[in-house]
mmCIF file with all atom_site columns, C-alpha atoms in Angstrom:
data_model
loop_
_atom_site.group_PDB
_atom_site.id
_atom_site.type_symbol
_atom_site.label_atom_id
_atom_site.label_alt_id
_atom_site.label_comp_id
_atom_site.label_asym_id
_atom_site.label_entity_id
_atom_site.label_seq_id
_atom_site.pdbx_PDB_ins_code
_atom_site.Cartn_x
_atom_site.Cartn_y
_atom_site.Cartn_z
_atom_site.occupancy
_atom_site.B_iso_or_equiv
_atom_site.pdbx_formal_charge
_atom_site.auth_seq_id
_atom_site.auth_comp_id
_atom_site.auth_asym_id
_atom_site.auth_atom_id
_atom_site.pdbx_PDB_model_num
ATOM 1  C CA . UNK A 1 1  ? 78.020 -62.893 -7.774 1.00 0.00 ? 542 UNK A CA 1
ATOM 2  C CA . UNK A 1 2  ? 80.646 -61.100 -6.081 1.00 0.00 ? 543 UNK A CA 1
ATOM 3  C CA . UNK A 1 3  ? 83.185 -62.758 -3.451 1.00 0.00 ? 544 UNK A CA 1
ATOM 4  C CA . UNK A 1 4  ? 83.545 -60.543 -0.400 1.00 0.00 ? 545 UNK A CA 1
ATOM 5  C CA . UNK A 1 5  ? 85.842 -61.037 2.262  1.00 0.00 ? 546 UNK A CA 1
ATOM 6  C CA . UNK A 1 6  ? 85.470 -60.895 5.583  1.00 0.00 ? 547 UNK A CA 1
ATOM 7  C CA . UNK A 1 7  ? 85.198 -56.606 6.982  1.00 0.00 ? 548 UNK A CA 1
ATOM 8  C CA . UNK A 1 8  ? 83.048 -56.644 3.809  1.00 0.00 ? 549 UNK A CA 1
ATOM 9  C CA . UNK A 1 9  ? 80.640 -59.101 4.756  1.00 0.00 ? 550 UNK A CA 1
ATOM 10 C CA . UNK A 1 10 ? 80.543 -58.068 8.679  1.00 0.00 ? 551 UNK A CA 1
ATOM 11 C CA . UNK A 1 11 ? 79.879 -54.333 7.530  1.00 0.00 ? 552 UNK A CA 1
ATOM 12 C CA . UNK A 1 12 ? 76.993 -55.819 4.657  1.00 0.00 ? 553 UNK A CA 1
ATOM 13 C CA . UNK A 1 13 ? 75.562 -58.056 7.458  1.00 0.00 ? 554 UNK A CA 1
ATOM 14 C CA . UNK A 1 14 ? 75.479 -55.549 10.007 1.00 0.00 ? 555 UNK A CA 1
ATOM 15 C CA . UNK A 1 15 ? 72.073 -53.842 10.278 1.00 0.00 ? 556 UNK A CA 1
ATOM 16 C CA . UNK A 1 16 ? 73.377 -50.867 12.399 1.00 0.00 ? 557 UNK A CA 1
ATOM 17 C CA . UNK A 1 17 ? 75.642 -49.575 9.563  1.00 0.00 ? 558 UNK A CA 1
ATOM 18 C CA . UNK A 1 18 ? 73.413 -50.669 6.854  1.00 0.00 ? 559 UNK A CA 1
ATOM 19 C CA . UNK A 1 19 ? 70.587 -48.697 7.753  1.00 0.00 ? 560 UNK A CA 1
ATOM 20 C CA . UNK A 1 20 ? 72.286 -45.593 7.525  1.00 0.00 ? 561 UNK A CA 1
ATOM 21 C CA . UNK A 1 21 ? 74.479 -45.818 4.362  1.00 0.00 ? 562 UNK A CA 1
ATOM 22 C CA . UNK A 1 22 ? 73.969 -44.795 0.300  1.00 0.00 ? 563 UNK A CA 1
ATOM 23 C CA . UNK A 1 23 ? 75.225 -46.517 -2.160 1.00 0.00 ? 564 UNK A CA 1
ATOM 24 C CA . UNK A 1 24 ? 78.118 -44.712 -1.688 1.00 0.00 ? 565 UNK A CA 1
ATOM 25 C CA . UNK A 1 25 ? 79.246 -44.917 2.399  1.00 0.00 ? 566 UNK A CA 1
ATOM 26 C CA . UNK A 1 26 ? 79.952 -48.695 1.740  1.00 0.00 ? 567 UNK A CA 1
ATOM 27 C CA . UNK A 1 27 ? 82.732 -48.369 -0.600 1.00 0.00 ? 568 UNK A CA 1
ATOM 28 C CA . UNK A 1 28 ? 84.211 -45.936 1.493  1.00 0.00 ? 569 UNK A CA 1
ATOM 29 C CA . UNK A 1 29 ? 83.935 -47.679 4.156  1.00 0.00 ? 570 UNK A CA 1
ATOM 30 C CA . UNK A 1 30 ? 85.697 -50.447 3.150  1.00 0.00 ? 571 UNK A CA 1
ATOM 31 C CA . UNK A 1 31 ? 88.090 -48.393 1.526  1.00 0.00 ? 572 UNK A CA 1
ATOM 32 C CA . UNK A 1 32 ? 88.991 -46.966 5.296  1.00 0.00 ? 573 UNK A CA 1
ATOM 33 C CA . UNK A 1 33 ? 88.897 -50.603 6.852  1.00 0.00 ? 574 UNK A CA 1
ATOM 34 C CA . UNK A 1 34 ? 91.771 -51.543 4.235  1.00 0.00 ? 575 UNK A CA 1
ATOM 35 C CA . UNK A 1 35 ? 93.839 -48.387 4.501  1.00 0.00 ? 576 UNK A CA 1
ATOM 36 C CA . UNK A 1 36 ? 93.321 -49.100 8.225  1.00 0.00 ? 577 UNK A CA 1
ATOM 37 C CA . UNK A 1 37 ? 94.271 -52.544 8.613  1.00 0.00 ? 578 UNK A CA 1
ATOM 38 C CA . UNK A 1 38 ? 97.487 -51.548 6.081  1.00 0.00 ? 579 UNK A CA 1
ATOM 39 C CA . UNK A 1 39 ? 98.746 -48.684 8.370  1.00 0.00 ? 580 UNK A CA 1
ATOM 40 C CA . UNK A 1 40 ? 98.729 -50.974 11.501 1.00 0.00 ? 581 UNK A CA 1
ATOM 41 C CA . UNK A 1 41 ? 99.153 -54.231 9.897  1.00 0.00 ? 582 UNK A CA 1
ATOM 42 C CA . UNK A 1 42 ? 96.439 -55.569 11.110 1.00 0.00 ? 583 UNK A CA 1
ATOM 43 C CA . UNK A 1 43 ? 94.072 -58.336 9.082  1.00 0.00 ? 584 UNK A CA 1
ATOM 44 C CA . UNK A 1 44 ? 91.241 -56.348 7.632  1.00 0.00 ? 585 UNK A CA 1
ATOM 45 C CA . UNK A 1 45 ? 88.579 -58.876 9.595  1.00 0.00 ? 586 UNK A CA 1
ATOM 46 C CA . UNK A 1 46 ? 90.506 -57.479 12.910 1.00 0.00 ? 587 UNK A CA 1
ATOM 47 C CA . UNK A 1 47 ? 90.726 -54.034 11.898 1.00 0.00 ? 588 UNK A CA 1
ATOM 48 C CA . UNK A 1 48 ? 86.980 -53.732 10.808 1.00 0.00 ? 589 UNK A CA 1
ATOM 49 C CA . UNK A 1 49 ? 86.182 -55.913 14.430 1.00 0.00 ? 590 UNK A CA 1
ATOM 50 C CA . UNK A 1 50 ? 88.841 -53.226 16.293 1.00 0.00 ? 591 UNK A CA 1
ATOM 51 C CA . UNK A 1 51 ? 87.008 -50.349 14.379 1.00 0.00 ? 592 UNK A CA 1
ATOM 52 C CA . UNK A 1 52 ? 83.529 -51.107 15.492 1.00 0.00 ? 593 UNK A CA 1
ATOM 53 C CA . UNK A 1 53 ? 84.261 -52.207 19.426 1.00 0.00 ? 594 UNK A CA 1
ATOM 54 C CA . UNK A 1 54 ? 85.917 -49.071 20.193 1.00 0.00 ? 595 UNK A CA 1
ATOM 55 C CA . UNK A 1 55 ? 83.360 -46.408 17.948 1.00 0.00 ? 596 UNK A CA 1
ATOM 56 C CA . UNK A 1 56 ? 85.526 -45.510 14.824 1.00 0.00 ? 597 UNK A CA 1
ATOM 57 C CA . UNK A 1 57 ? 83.167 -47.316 12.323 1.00 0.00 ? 598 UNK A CA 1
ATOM 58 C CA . UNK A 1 58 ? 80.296 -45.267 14.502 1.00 0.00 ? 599 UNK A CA 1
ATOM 59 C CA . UNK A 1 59 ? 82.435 -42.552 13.946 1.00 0.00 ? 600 UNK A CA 1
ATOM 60 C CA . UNK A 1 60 ? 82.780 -42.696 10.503 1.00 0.00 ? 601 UNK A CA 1
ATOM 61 C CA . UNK A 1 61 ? 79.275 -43.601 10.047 1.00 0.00 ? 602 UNK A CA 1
ATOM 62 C CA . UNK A 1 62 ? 78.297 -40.245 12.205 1.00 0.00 ? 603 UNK A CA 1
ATOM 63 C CA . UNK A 1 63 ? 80.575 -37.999 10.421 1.00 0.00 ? 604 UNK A CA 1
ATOM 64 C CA . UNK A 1 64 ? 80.824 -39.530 6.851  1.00 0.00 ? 605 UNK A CA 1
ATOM 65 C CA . UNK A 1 65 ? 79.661 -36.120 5.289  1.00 0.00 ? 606 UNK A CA 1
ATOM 66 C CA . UNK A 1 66 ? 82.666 -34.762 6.527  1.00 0.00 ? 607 UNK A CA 1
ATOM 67 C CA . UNK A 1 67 ? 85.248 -37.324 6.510  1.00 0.00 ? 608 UNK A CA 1
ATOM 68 C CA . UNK A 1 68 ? 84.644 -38.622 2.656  1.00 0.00 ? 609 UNK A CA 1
ATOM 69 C CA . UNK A 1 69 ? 86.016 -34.820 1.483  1.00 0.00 ? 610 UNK A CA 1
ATOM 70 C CA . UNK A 1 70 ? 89.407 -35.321 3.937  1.00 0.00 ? 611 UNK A CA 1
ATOM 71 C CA . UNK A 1 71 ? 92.855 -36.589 2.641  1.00 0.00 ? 612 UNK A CA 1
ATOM 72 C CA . UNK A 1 72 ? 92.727 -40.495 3.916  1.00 0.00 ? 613 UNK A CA 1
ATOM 73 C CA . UNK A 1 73 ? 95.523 -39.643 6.508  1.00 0.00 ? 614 UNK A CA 1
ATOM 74 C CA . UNK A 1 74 ? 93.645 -37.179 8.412  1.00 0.00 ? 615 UNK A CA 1
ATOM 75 C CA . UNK A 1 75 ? 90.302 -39.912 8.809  1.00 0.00 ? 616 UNK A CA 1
ATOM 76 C CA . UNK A 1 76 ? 93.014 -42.539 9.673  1.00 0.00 ? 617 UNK A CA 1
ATOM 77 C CA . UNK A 1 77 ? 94.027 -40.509 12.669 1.00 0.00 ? 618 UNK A CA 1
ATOM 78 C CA . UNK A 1 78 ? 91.214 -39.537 13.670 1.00 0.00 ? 619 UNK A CA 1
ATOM 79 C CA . UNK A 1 79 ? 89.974 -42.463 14.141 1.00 0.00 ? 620 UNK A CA 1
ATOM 80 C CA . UNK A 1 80 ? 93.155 -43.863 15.954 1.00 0.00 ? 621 UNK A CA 1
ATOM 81 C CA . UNK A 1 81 ? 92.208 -40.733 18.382 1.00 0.00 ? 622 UNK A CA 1
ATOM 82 C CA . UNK A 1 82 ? 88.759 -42.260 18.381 1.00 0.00 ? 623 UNK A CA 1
ATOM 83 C CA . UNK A 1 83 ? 89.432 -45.435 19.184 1.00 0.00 ? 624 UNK A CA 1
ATOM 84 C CA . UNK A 1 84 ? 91.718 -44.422 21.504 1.00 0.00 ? 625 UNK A CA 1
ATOM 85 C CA . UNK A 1 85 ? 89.543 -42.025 23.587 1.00 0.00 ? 626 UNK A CA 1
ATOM 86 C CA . UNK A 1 86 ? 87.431 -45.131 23.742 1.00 0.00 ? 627 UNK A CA 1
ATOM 87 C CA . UNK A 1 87 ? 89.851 -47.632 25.250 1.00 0.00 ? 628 UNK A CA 1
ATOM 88 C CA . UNK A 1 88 ? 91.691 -48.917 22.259 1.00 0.00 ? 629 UNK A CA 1
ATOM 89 C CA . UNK A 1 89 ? 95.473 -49.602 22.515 1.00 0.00 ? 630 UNK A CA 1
ATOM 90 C CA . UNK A 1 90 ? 95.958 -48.673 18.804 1.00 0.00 ? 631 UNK A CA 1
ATOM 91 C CA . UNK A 1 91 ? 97.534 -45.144 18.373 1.00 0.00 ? 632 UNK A CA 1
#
C-alpha cells in the first residue's frame, strides 16, 4: 500500500472531512496543507492541526468549488485571513 504521512492520515481518518469529499477534494487538500506548511514553515502535521482548530480546512471544505479554480496564493491567504478571523496568530 501507500505510506502516508501524518496531515494525510489525520485528514483520511477524519470523518468530518471525509464525508464530504470526491475523489478529488483529498488531493487538493493535501496539496494546500503542504503549500501551507511551506509558506509558514511550519511541519505539515502542525499546519494541517493549525488549519482545522481555527476553520481553514472547514473553509476549504465549504468553499472547495470555488477555491480549486484560484491561483494557490489567493487560497493561501485566504485562509491566513480565515484563520485569523478565528483566533489564529498566523498571518
Amino acid at each position: 500500500g501507500v505510506r502516508l504521512v501524518g496531515s494525510e492520515m489525520c485528514i483520511r481518518d477524519s470523518l468530518y472531512i471525509i464525508n464530504s469529499m470526491d475523489k478529488y477534494r483529498i488531493p487538493y487538500l493535501n496539496m494546500i496543507v503542504r503549500k501551507f506548511a511551506e509558506r509558514y514553515s511550519l511541519t505539515l502535521q502542525n499546519a494541517f492541526e493549525y488549519l482545522l482548530k481555527f476553520g481553514g480546512m472547514k473553509y476549504l471544505i465549504d468553499f472547495y468549488e470555488i477555491e480549486h479554480t484560484l491561483p494557490i496564493e489567493d487560497t493561501l491567504d485566504e485562509l491566513a485571513a480565515t484563520c485569523c478571523d478565528a483566533g489564529g496568530s498566523i498571518k
